[in-house]
């Protein structure tokens, strides 16, 4: 295909791919929505005074941290039946929800660690330090958006799986490269402004907390962006 | 508490134990006598005395057993029955049977053998003896649309396939391949739906699909996947004939036919497409060991070696060791730990573990070295170069790694393929994942070096500065390394047979998702735990120096 034809194809398919990206965001937000309260609950458990509860909190956090979400994705896809009934009501679990559940494990592990620090700061009435939890949380949301593309392997119609469908439909070998690059642009364009804003907010919070941003510190987006557990 | 009942209780237990011991001691002496009682006469002798072998065959299943225009019973199964009769040296009587009657007629002794498209299954083995090796096998395949974009079974995950209502494959595909199935009442409806793009392909009996393609009118459509869910068909004899003379004679004859290609000749005679089952069986039965003897020869117990049998059908009592225990577990609880009894699955799984380990070690080592190097270059603020590196790192960290793998393997790979070269999946995964983790490590090292050197200064390669930098970036580098180990599973999307790929392949064939998914989870949990352990040991070692 000529460059002009490829450009045409990219434009024609853009609305279809955009819907796919909306799916990425839905899956990611749902994962954060499930994982955050669970993670905070884990942090409160760990911060508890009784040894048994704090121990079980740490154990559960270790599990959530150590299990790759990519493996969890297959685990849930195979183990949860597509439909089952509770009290006579049949409940369907669509693939996208399974993907969100798989990702929420990683979220719970991460939130548990960061919320624990925040809870301890709150106890010492260090409100500014506790607020550092927010930019860290936003940073992790971006990681989950990146990881949400793995949902394509269990058939969630998100950006990557739609890109594959388009490439197969066009059927020319040389379009694959351009469509994958285009899909990358979507993720990059979404992340870049968020990273910049989060970093500014994080710096401001660090300044208010009266200490320098640490290189491997909790609030610094640059060191938090590394891989999630895929 | 009175002492008397206590003594009585003791005596009673002792008596009970003694009885059990006596029973156990007597059991081996009693068992053979009972077994002999159940086989009053040898069936082979009966056939020889009678001068004819009575075989039950199908009359309505072309081209295996059906009536030709002259009303005679013919077909693949009939030819096999006739060849058996010739081998024994007797005449052949054919009796038409149906799926519902064939086993009962055999049990009542009305027929000597059943050769009637009989699938060999575990539950049927409770009723009759299945002669090993099996004589034919059929499985499922998919008639794929030209635009399906499917290159292997795993690509079907999450896609929609058309199927015929009531077909065994629909349930298997749903449960083991995570495929959506729309089932239609007739094959005619399926064909219309397939052409209307209601599904990417049609899952059905492979023999039937190949017949359909050969009939024409399916330009661009193909049946290109390896056969799945292959079920062997067996010759059945009465249950009490197991390991008897008839069982061994038929089994030895079938082994000979697999070796000399007789069954494939019969297949060709009936215009059947080449069955992958027969091809595989021929390879198995023709293989010889170092001394030139066939690998598949009967042992002292009269059994074929495990490697030559359909392991999923073998019962626990027939083999010893771990295989026997895991097979018994399967019979009793339904827990199918196939990696313990099936040599094929075990091998697949071990290769998976090794590949995952190799990929993990390669990516961790490469990403740490590369990360330190790039981080150092950024820290040194080399003009242009450090800006360039920071840009590349930003791209790597703000796009999904799975997409990066696809871009290189399928995107660049497609271009390279047109030059006549191909990319190695392992190399692509190792390079892309290393670069991804190296981006994170570079940033961590860069910040650590800035802090260790102090504001506005450059890092010196003194032991003090290096140790301080390492200490500062240690946690982040470990985090990145753990994450890249967890991400190695993504290599399965490039069909690299690592742990995730191996596990899902086993699930697809055996349907033991409950077992395999838990095994997979535990493996990864241990792998991550090991990685963290090694990092801690390394840190402690460095601190002591």
XYZ file of C-alpha atoms in Angstrom:
775
model
C 0.000 0.000 0.000
C 1.140 3.544 -0.683
C 1.633 5.930 2.264
C -1.501 7.835 1.212
C -3.575 4.665 1.245
C -2.238 3.735 4.671
C -3.065 7.195 5.992
C -6.589 6.874 4.566
C -7.027 3.502 6.246
C -5.844 4.903 9.570
C -8.371 7.750 9.363
C -11.229 5.496 8.268
C -10.674 3.102 11.157
C -10.053 5.764 13.821
C -13.609 5.836 15.281
C -13.570 2.030 15.573
C -10.190 2.093 17.341
C -11.268 4.986 19.586
C -14.105 2.858 20.966
C -11.445 0.253 21.734
C -9.464 2.781 23.741
C -12.604 3.664 25.713
C -12.691 -0.016 26.686
C -9.108 0.253 27.956
C -10.157 3.131 30.186
C -13.305 1.347 31.405
C -11.344 -1.812 32.258
C -8.649 0.247 34.031
C -11.052 2.417 36.027
C -13.010 -0.651 37.121
C -9.765 -2.313 38.210
C -8.818 0.787 40.241
C -12.351 0.924 41.628
C -12.146 -2.660 42.877
C -8.486 -2.701 43.863
C -8.302 0.593 45.771
C -10.813 -0.163 48.562
C -9.402 -3.695 48.877
C -5.871 -2.273 49.110
C -6.902 0.301 51.732
C -8.604 -2.455 53.725
C -5.390 -4.486 53.527
C -3.360 -1.478 54.712
C -5.699 -0.967 57.682
C -5.362 -4.666 58.506
C -1.578 -4.389 58.397
C -1.654 -1.290 60.558
C -3.820 -3.042 63.130
C -2.521 -3.534 66.671
C -3.282 -7.225 66.848
C -0.487 -9.376 65.470
C -2.678 -11.906 63.749
C -4.597 -9.328 61.697
C -1.500 -7.395 60.696
C 0.210 -10.640 59.698
C -2.700 -11.756 57.508
C -2.774 -8.278 55.936
C 0.896 -8.580 54.969
C 0.409 -12.109 53.652
C -2.502 -11.107 51.431
C -0.540 -8.091 50.187
C 2.425 -10.320 49.317
C 0.105 -12.593 47.358
C -1.460 -9.678 45.472
C 2.013 -8.273 44.738
C 3.648 -11.529 43.628
C 0.984 -12.844 41.265
C 1.436 -11.663 37.674
C -1.742 -10.089 36.333
C -1.128 -11.752 32.979
C -1.327 -15.156 34.659
C -4.286 -14.005 36.794
C -6.068 -13.069 33.574
C -5.943 -16.663 32.324
C -6.708 -17.997 35.776
C -9.940 -16.039 36.057
C -10.867 -16.594 32.411
C -10.718 -20.367 32.886
C -11.944 -20.706 36.461
C -14.897 -18.287 36.510
C -17.660 -19.736 34.329
C -19.124 -17.247 31.841
C -22.450 -17.597 33.638
C -23.486 -18.969 36.986
C -26.486 -18.616 39.256
C -26.690 -17.377 42.824
C -30.039 -17.839 44.609
C -31.629 -18.667 41.298
C -30.466 -15.471 39.582
C -28.098 -16.129 36.723
C -25.073 -13.864 36.794
C -22.933 -13.330 33.721
C -19.270 -12.380 34.059
C -18.172 -10.748 30.791
C -14.489 -10.992 29.790
C -13.854 -7.291 30.437
C -14.902 -7.710 34.067
C -12.575 -10.693 34.419
C -9.768 -8.527 33.049
C -10.601 -5.790 35.567
C -10.616 -8.316 38.391
C -7.215 -9.676 37.307
C -5.740 -6.158 37.194
C -7.325 -5.256 40.531
C -5.019 -7.756 42.253
C -2.001 -5.667 41.281
C -3.848 -2.489 42.276
C -4.704 -3.917 45.700
C -1.060 -4.857 46.321
C 0.221 -1.457 45.286
C -2.448 0.535 47.140
C -1.890 -1.558 50.258
C 1.798 -0.550 50.342
C 1.183 3.130 49.654
C -1.906 3.503 51.790
C 0.001 1.983 54.703
C 2.523 4.835 54.500
C -0.325 7.355 54.177
C -2.199 5.891 57.168
C 0.937 6.121 59.306
C 1.480 9.751 58.279
C -2.140 10.535 59.137
C -1.714 9.001 62.578
C 1.221 11.376 63.128
C -0.961 14.236 61.803
C 1.369 14.771 58.839
C -1.371 15.622 56.373
C 0.925 16.874 53.608
C 2.918 13.635 53.583
C -0.233 11.536 53.609
C -1.483 13.416 50.544
C 1.469 12.046 48.539
C -0.717 8.974 48.168
C -2.752 10.784 45.498
C -0.075 11.356 42.825
C 1.204 7.818 43.459
C -2.303 6.478 42.889
C -2.657 8.443 39.638
C 0.709 7.158 38.492
C -0.423 3.619 39.083
C -3.616 4.238 37.142
C -1.425 4.912 34.093
C 0.425 1.645 34.638
C -2.906 -0.159 34.733
C -3.995 1.524 31.490
C -0.824 0.130 29.857
C -1.540 -3.290 31.344
C -5.173 -3.223 30.215
C -4.036 -4.041 26.676
C -3.324 -7.592 27.893
C -7.116 -7.981 28.165
C -6.991 -8.534 24.398
C -5.754 -12.103 24.953
C -9.091 -13.095 26.499
C -11.133 -11.339 23.853
C -11.960 -7.937 25.368
C -12.615 -5.629 22.383
C -10.064 -3.037 23.507
C -7.649 -1.058 21.345
C -5.070 -3.789 20.724
C -7.573 -6.493 19.788
C -9.402 -4.060 17.523
C -6.099 -3.144 15.890
C -5.538 -6.853 15.203
C -9.019 -7.185 13.713
C -8.395 -4.210 11.415
C -5.011 -5.564 10.304
C -6.586 -8.951 9.504
C -9.473 -7.300 7.663
C -7.174 -5.197 5.452
C -5.035 -8.251 4.853
C -1.926 -6.439 3.562
C 1.311 -7.453 5.292
C 2.801 -3.945 5.480
C -0.081 -2.232 7.298
C 0.558 -4.048 10.599
C 3.553 -1.879 11.486
C 1.654 1.392 10.930
C -1.447 0.323 12.820
C 0.574 -0.848 15.824
C 2.493 2.433 15.813
C -0.818 4.298 15.626
C -2.183 2.327 18.591
C 0.969 3.226 20.517
C 0.343 6.899 19.789
C -3.044 6.631 21.530
C -1.464 5.338 24.713
C 1.409 7.817 24.527
C -0.884 10.783 23.895
C -3.032 9.774 26.853
C -0.115 9.210 29.225
C 2.194 12.121 28.479
C -0.028 14.980 29.742
C -1.063 12.922 32.745
C 2.537 12.145 33.620
C 3.496 15.828 33.378
C 0.569 17.023 35.518
C 1.080 14.273 38.074
C 4.756 15.124 38.338
C 3.998 18.817 38.940
C 1.418 17.948 41.591
C 3.813 15.502 43.164
C 6.594 18.121 43.333
C 4.182 20.579 44.945
C 3.100 18.008 47.541
C 6.720 17.147 48.270
C 7.511 20.825 48.750
C 4.611 21.174 51.184
C 5.798 18.074 52.983
C 9.121 19.912 53.426
C 11.393 17.319 51.960
C 13.157 16.636 48.686
C 11.556 14.158 46.300
C 13.434 10.940 46.850
C 14.679 9.109 43.774
C 12.881 5.895 44.651
C 10.295 7.718 46.740
C 6.628 6.981 46.719
C 5.508 10.154 45.008
C 7.929 10.407 42.134
C 6.110 9.458 38.998
C 9.294 8.764 37.065
C 10.307 5.918 39.287
C 6.769 4.698 39.715
C 6.051 4.307 36.031
C 8.096 1.116 35.683
C 6.342 -2.088 34.944
C 3.325 -3.389 36.605
C 2.993 -7.054 37.076
C 1.827 -8.146 33.710
C -12.218 -44.656 84.910
C -12.316 -48.426 85.350
C -9.460 -50.455 83.933
C -11.506 -53.406 82.676
C -13.212 -51.909 79.588
C -9.899 -50.463 78.551
C -8.327 -53.954 78.425
C -11.327 -55.310 76.536
C -11.054 -52.493 74.032
C -7.383 -53.289 73.540
C -8.139 -56.925 72.888
C -10.826 -56.049 70.393
C -8.471 -53.785 68.437
C -5.794 -56.449 68.447
C -8.262 -59.021 67.123
C -9.401 -56.648 64.375
C -5.830 -55.920 63.311
C -5.065 -59.629 63.194
C -8.090 -60.278 61.000
C -7.069 -57.533 58.581
C -3.536 -58.890 58.384
C -4.783 -62.403 57.695
C -7.086 -61.151 54.969
C -4.240 -59.234 53.346
C -2.003 -62.296 53.448
C -4.673 -64.487 51.916
C -5.697 -62.024 49.193
C -2.959 -62.831 46.622
C -3.761 -66.541 46.898
C -7.491 -65.994 46.407
C -7.390 -63.370 43.662
C -6.041 -65.501 40.750
C -8.541 -68.248 41.494
C -11.382 -65.766 41.238
C -10.024 -64.322 38.018
C -9.837 -67.770 36.430
C -13.435 -68.468 37.355
C -14.545 -65.462 35.355
C -12.976 -66.670 32.069
C -14.471 -70.046 31.456
C -13.397 -70.330 27.832
C -10.907 -68.601 25.568
C -12.757 -66.622 22.901
C -10.061 -67.134 20.277
C -10.394 -70.916 20.657
C -14.137 -70.474 20.216
C -13.618 -68.554 16.967
C -11.186 -71.170 15.654
C -13.531 -74.022 16.583
C -16.430 -72.261 14.922
C -14.399 -71.406 11.830
C -15.818 -67.877 11.646
C -15.351 -64.553 13.368
C -18.495 -62.513 14.108
C -17.834 -58.765 13.851
C -20.267 -55.968 14.683
C -19.991 -53.057 12.212
C -22.027 -49.945 11.458
C -24.455 -49.939 8.544
C -25.156 -46.201 8.358
C -21.813 -44.455 8.758
C -20.117 -43.936 5.394
C -17.364 -44.541 4.598
C -16.620 -46.592 7.719
C -19.528 -49.020 7.766
C -22.430 -48.690 5.284
C -24.398 -50.623 2.686
C -23.285 -50.244 -0.928
C -25.696 -50.171 -3.883
C -25.809 -53.970 -3.848
C -26.892 -53.888 -0.200
C -23.602 -55.359 1.051
C -21.900 -54.019 4.178
C -18.658 -52.258 3.182
C -16.304 -49.573 4.444
C -13.100 -48.902 6.320
C -14.238 -50.815 9.407
C -15.406 -53.770 7.298
C -12.015 -53.975 5.575
C -10.312 -53.996 8.966
C -12.634 -56.793 10.165
C -11.977 -58.836 7.013
C -8.210 -58.487 7.413
C -8.484 -59.688 11.026
C -10.434 -62.776 9.915
C -7.815 -63.522 7.272
C -5.081 -63.166 9.876
C -6.801 -65.668 12.188
C -7.568 -67.882 9.205
C -11.344 -68.007 9.503
C -14.383 -66.708 7.633
C -16.079 -63.447 8.520
C -19.679 -62.881 9.589
C -20.826 -59.256 9.637
C -23.571 -58.130 11.992
C -24.914 -54.564 11.701
C -24.845 -52.685 15.009
C -25.759 -49.169 16.151
C -24.142 -46.900 18.708
C -26.842 -47.901 21.171
C -26.568 -51.692 20.707
C -22.912 -52.420 19.962
C -21.596 -52.806 23.519
C -24.593 -54.762 24.827
C -24.372 -57.259 21.941
C -20.707 -57.729 22.742
C -21.379 -58.244 26.444
C -24.112 -60.789 25.693
C -21.639 -62.707 23.551
C -23.615 -62.311 20.297
C -20.565 -60.900 18.544
C -16.825 -61.516 18.998
C -15.531 -58.021 18.213
C -16.909 -54.530 17.714
C -15.338 -52.506 14.908
C -17.894 -49.726 14.659
C -16.459 -46.177 14.889
C -16.214 -46.752 18.626
C -14.473 -43.893 20.446
C -12.144 -45.119 23.146
C -13.112 -43.462 26.426
C -12.466 -44.051 30.075
C -16.123 -44.788 30.882
C -16.484 -47.332 28.071
C -13.408 -49.115 29.368
C -15.438 -50.035 32.428
C -17.734 -52.049 30.165
C -15.490 -53.643 27.540
C -11.821 -54.215 26.698
C -10.418 -51.770 24.172
C -7.717 -53.436 22.060
C -4.526 -51.373 21.953
C -3.278 -49.838 19.733
C -6.418 -48.155 18.395
C -7.229 -48.460 14.690
C -8.341 -44.951 13.727
C -8.785 -41.513 15.245
C -10.683 -38.367 14.457
C -10.651 -34.897 15.980
C -11.904 -31.377 15.566
C -10.703 -28.669 13.253
C -11.871 -25.270 12.084
C -12.856 -24.118 8.634
C -11.467 -20.598 8.807
C -12.714 -17.530 6.968
C -10.103 -15.924 4.652
C -10.028 -12.791 6.891
C -9.986 -14.629 10.234
C -6.391 -13.656 11.080
C -6.042 -16.938 12.956
C -2.701 -18.739 12.773
C -2.940 -21.055 15.784
C -5.584 -22.354 18.178
C -4.678 -19.772 20.841
C -5.652 -16.976 18.421
C -9.262 -18.168 18.637
C -9.508 -17.162 22.298
C -12.347 -14.686 22.725
C -13.424 -15.012 19.080
C -16.699 -16.495 17.864
C -16.975 -19.829 16.072
C -19.991 -21.431 14.441
C -20.882 -24.970 15.422
C -23.524 -27.606 14.864
C -25.920 -28.073 17.771
C -25.149 -31.150 19.849
C -21.590 -31.486 18.594
C -19.124 -32.579 21.249
C -16.676 -29.895 20.108
C -18.870 -26.950 21.106
C -18.530 -27.591 24.800
C -14.836 -28.474 24.544
C -14.073 -25.293 22.606
C -15.990 -23.166 25.075
C -14.358 -24.630 28.168
C -10.842 -25.292 26.979
C -10.189 -22.678 24.294
C -12.363 -19.864 25.739
C -14.102 -19.525 22.386
C -17.640 -18.182 21.947
C -19.842 -20.649 20.082
C -22.989 -19.896 18.145
C -24.641 -23.244 17.505
C -26.965 -23.824 14.540
C -29.330 -26.715 13.959
C -28.020 -27.881 10.603
C -24.752 -27.722 8.709
C -26.531 -25.755 5.979
C -27.320 -22.962 8.435
C -23.740 -23.037 9.693
C -22.389 -22.563 6.182
C -24.650 -19.564 5.578
C -23.686 -18.009 8.921
C -19.998 -18.512 8.148
C -20.311 -16.756 4.787
C -22.334 -13.962 6.466
C -19.407 -13.300 8.847
C -21.373 -14.394 11.907
C -18.225 -16.175 13.042
C -14.543 -16.449 12.088
C -14.754 -20.189 11.472
C -16.704 -23.420 11.757
C -15.573 -25.991 14.313
C -16.505 -29.563 13.391
C -15.229 -33.109 12.731
C -12.035 -32.693 10.763
C -12.867 -35.482 8.300
C -16.107 -33.717 7.490
C -14.537 -30.264 7.038
C -11.835 -31.582 4.715
C -14.558 -33.304 2.709
C -16.422 -29.967 2.544
C -13.346 -28.080 1.270
C -12.623 -30.774 -1.295
C -16.172 -30.272 -2.589
C -15.207 -26.743 -3.751
C -16.835 -23.329 -3.376
C -14.677 -22.241 -0.470
C -12.045 -20.019 -2.115
C -9.643 -18.574 0.434
C -11.149 -20.596 3.274
C -8.838 -23.114 4.885
C -8.550 -25.939 7.405
C -5.002 -25.244 8.541
C -4.799 -25.785 12.301
C -3.367 -28.958 13.809
C -6.112 -31.423 14.749
C -7.492 -30.850 18.253
C -9.297 -33.138 20.700
C -8.177 -36.217 18.774
C -10.140 -39.195 19.970
C -8.901 -42.661 19.030
C -11.327 -45.331 17.815
C -10.765 -48.827 19.150
C -11.622 -52.427 18.363
C -13.545 -53.722 21.374
C -13.771 -57.239 22.804
C -15.406 -58.558 25.960
C -14.182 -57.162 29.240
C -12.979 -60.539 30.575
C -10.790 -61.037 27.475
C -8.337 -58.384 28.662
C -4.766 -59.642 28.250
C -6.146 -62.874 26.790
C -5.008 -64.523 23.553
C -7.568 -62.689 21.392
C -6.585 -59.316 22.891
C -2.903 -59.934 22.151
C -3.460 -61.330 18.668
C -5.602 -58.355 17.598
C -3.235 -55.881 19.298
C -0.133 -57.380 17.693
C -1.849 -57.348 14.302
C -2.831 -53.689 14.704
C 0.726 -52.806 15.741
C 1.991 -54.538 12.597
C -0.536 -52.604 10.469
C 0.562 -49.292 11.980
C 4.145 -50.195 11.116
C 3.561 -51.349 7.538
C 1.024 -48.654 6.630
C -1.832 -51.082 5.927
C -4.380 -48.856 7.723
C -3.355 -45.853 5.649
C -3.873 -47.941 2.507
C -7.404 -48.775 3.622
C -7.938 -45.089 4.371
C -6.903 -44.203 0.836
C -9.155 -46.931 -0.570
C -12.183 -45.144 0.950
C -11.100 -41.641 -0.150
C -10.643 -40.508 3.437
C -8.371 -37.487 3.938
C -5.057 -38.495 5.563
C -5.816 -38.840 9.241
C -3.282 -37.107 11.498
C -3.988 -39.814 14.058
C -2.802 -42.570 11.715
C 0.221 -40.551 10.669
C 1.244 -40.022 14.281
C 0.571 -43.662 15.180
C 2.768 -44.789 12.302
C 5.645 -42.635 13.560
C 5.207 -43.991 17.071
C 5.032 -47.646 16.087
C 7.843 -47.470 13.553
C 10.336 -45.922 15.959
C 13.231 -48.170 17.001
C 15.684 -47.964 19.886
C 19.506 -47.959 19.727
C 19.679 -51.720 19.143
C 17.253 -51.567 16.210
C 14.400 -53.173 18.175
C 10.966 -51.502 18.026
C 10.412 -49.118 20.948
C 6.810 -50.307 21.171
C 7.044 -53.945 22.164
C 5.138 -55.781 24.850
C 6.733 -55.935 28.284
C 6.757 -58.955 30.536
C 3.284 -58.082 31.787
C 1.979 -58.190 28.230
C 1.447 -54.415 28.120
C 2.785 -51.944 25.578
C 5.143 -49.297 27.022
C 3.383 -46.195 28.337
C 4.930 -44.029 25.611
C 3.086 -46.049 22.922
C -0.359 -45.867 24.548
C -3.046 -43.216 24.820
C -1.999 -42.245 28.321
C -5.192 -40.418 29.153
C -7.028 -43.751 28.867
C -4.642 -45.884 30.901
C -5.823 -46.790 34.392
C -3.750 -46.232 37.516
C -3.546 -49.913 38.383
C -1.740 -50.686 35.115
C 1.357 -48.599 35.790
C 3.527 -47.996 38.827
C 5.246 -44.991 40.338
C 4.101 -41.392 40.156
C 2.223 -42.057 36.892
C 0.161 -44.766 38.578
C -0.618 -42.660 41.625
C -1.677 -39.643 39.584
C -3.827 -41.819 37.296
C -5.512 -43.423 40.304
C -6.120 -39.927 41.676
C -7.746 -39.004 38.368
C -10.045 -42.063 38.491
C -11.058 -41.510 42.071
C -11.360 -37.728 42.343
C -11.378 -36.435 38.779
C -8.289 -34.359 39.604
C -6.310 -34.507 36.359
C -2.631 -33.779 37.050
C -1.661 -34.809 33.541
C 1.884 -33.426 33.852
C 2.570 -36.312 36.254
C 1.374 -39.228 34.097
C 1.432 -38.038 30.482
C 5.015 -37.885 29.153
C 3.943 -35.464 26.421
C 2.379 -32.989 28.865
C 5.261 -33.345 31.283
C 7.757 -32.550 28.572
C 5.715 -29.571 27.398
C 5.564 -28.261 30.952
C 9.275 -28.759 31.682
C 10.262 -27.012 28.458
C 7.896 -24.208 29.514
C 9.582 -23.838 32.898
C 13.044 -23.822 31.323
C 12.075 -21.227 28.718
C 10.469 -18.978 31.342
C 13.558 -19.260 33.532
C 15.878 -18.562 30.598
C 13.790 -15.565 29.536
C 13.660 -14.240 33.111
C 17.406 -14.499 33.683
C 18.235 -12.997 30.269
C 15.909 -10.027 30.653
C 16.867 -9.261 34.248
C 20.613 -9.364 33.560
C 20.353 -7.445 30.280
C 17.992 -4.812 31.686
C 20.188 -4.131 34.728
C 23.373 -3.754 32.650
C 21.654 -1.680 29.986
C 19.802 0.386 32.586
C 23.006 1.296 34.433
C 24.698 2.201 31.158
C 21.847 4.407 29.920
C 21.298 5.940 33.362
C 24.956 6.822 33.563
C 24.857 8.454 30.098
C 21.867 10.584 31.144
C 23.579 11.510 34.393
C 26.712 12.566 32.536
C 24.507 14.869 30.420
C 26.208 13.908 27.187
C 24.912 16.506 24.688
C 22.091 15.331 22.353
C 22.646 11.689 23.307
C 21.162 12.027 26.786
C 18.119 13.921 25.453
C 17.643 11.190 22.811
C 17.882 8.444 25.392
C 15.362 10.195 27.632
C 12.923 10.427 24.703
C 13.242 6.740 23.848
C 12.818 5.828 27.504
C 9.648 7.922 27.713
C 8.176 6.073 24.704
C 9.036 2.695 26.201
C 7.441 3.598 29.517
C 4.290 5.212 28.207
C 3.177 2.497 25.786
C 1.988 -1.022 26.650
C 4.753 -3.654 26.522
C 2.395 -6.119 24.830
C 1.932 -3.618 22.019
C 5.718 -3.229 21.783
C 6.057 -6.997 21.372
C 3.413 -7.028 18.628
C 4.992 -4.048 16.879
C 8.371 -5.756 16.638
C 7.242 -9.353 16.071
C 4.260 -8.870 13.750
C 4.883 -5.338 12.467
C 8.622 -5.328 11.798
C 8.541 -9.116 11.480
C 6.108 -8.826 8.564
C 8.498 -6.559 6.709
C 11.459 -8.791 7.473
C 9.466 -11.825 6.361
C 9.014 -10.238 2.927
C 12.815 -10.213 2.684
C 12.799 -13.957 3.265
C 14.009 -13.774 6.881
C 12.106 -14.507 10.047
C 12.354 -13.285 13.625
C 12.973 -15.599 16.553
C 10.225 -15.259 19.182
C 12.597 -15.777 22.106
C 15.032 -13.140 20.845
C 12.247 -10.617 20.219
C 10.786 -11.154 23.710
C 14.182 -10.973 25.380
C 15.133 -7.758 23.569
C 11.808 -5.919 23.908
C 11.255 -6.858 27.562
C 14.891 -6.039 28.402
C 14.601 -2.611 26.819
C 11.325 -2.008 28.636
C 12.758 -2.865 32.052
C 16.027 -1.097 31.212
C 14.061 2.136 30.729
C 12.866 1.942 34.314
C 16.295 0.974 35.601
C 17.949 3.823 33.688
C 15.706 6.412 35.348
C 16.298 4.894 38.774
C 20.069 4.833 38.265
C 20.108 8.347 36.873
C 18.260 9.789 39.904
C 20.367 7.739 42.295
C 23.579 8.922 40.654
C 22.407 12.561 40.830
C 21.674 12.252 44.541
C 24.830 10.251 45.348
C 27.034 12.782 43.565
C 25.386 15.781 45.226
C 23.801 18.827 43.608
C 25.392 19.851 40.318
C 28.249 17.357 40.624
C 29.171 14.341 38.551
C 29.404 10.841 39.877
C 32.948 9.634 40.433
C 33.844 6.013 40.001
C 35.119 5.780 43.566
C 33.956 2.819 45.670
C 32.072 5.189 47.982
C 30.052 6.899 45.217
C 29.293 3.622 43.431
C 28.102 1.976 46.645
C 25.925 4.952 47.541
C 24.347 4.944 44.060
C 23.715 1.229 44.171
C 22.148 1.537 47.574
C 19.870 4.345 46.417
C 18.561 2.635 43.287
C 18.497 -0.891 44.689
C 14.779 -0.970 45.606
C 13.617 0.441 42.269
C 15.831 -1.928 40.253
C 14.551 -4.895 42.233
C 10.973 -3.753 41.664
C 11.603 -3.483 37.922
C 13.227 -6.900 37.833
C 10.349 -8.545 39.670
C 7.934 -6.889 37.283
C 9.785 -8.051 34.188
C 9.851 -11.625 35.529
C 6.094 -11.371 36.005
C 5.734 -10.015 32.470
C 7.532 -12.953 30.773
C 4.143 -14.661 30.384
C 3.377 -12.194 27.614
C 5.819 -14.138 25.428
C 3.031 -16.709 25.070
C 1.252 -14.323 22.693
C 4.124 -14.804 20.236
C 3.552 -18.590 20.460
C 6.781 -19.061 22.422
C 6.143 -22.338 24.318
C 6.941 -20.891 27.761
C 5.066 -21.644 30.972
C 1.791 -19.839 30.204
C 1.671 -21.201 26.651
C 2.468 -24.727 27.840
C -0.212 -24.572 30.535
C -2.950 -23.295 28.240
C -2.000 -25.917 25.612
C -2.367 -28.679 28.198
C -5.718 -27.262 29.320
C -6.889 -27.185 25.705
C -6.144 -30.883 25.237
C -7.012 -32.276 28.672
C -9.600 -29.831 30.014
C -7.898 -29.707 33.418
C -8.011 -25.930 33.867
C -8.595 -26.240 37.619
C -5.303 -28.092 38.120
C -3.133 -26.354 35.526
C -4.129 -22.797 36.421
C -3.284 -23.393 40.074
C 0.003 -25.062 39.153
C 0.816 -22.087 36.919
C -0.004 -19.612 39.673
C 2.167 -21.451 42.194
C 5.062 -21.641 39.705
C 4.995 -17.893 39.121
C 4.596 -17.187 42.814
C 7.738 -19.234 43.516
C 9.594 -17.618 40.624
C 8.892 -14.123 41.982
C 9.758 -15.228 45.503
C 13.062 -16.641 44.225
C 13.871 -13.413 42.377
C 13.303 -11.318 45.517
C 15.380 -13.799 47.551
C 18.307 -13.576 45.114
C 18.214 -9.789 45.140
C 18.255 -9.730 48.951
C 21.201 -12.123 49.018
C 23.040 -9.968 46.490
C 22.392 -6.849 48.553
C 23.618 -8.485 51.740
C 26.728 -9.692 49.904
C 27.407 -6.188 48.590
C 26.903 -4.626 52.030
C 29.414 -6.996 53.617
C 32.131 -6.297 51.129
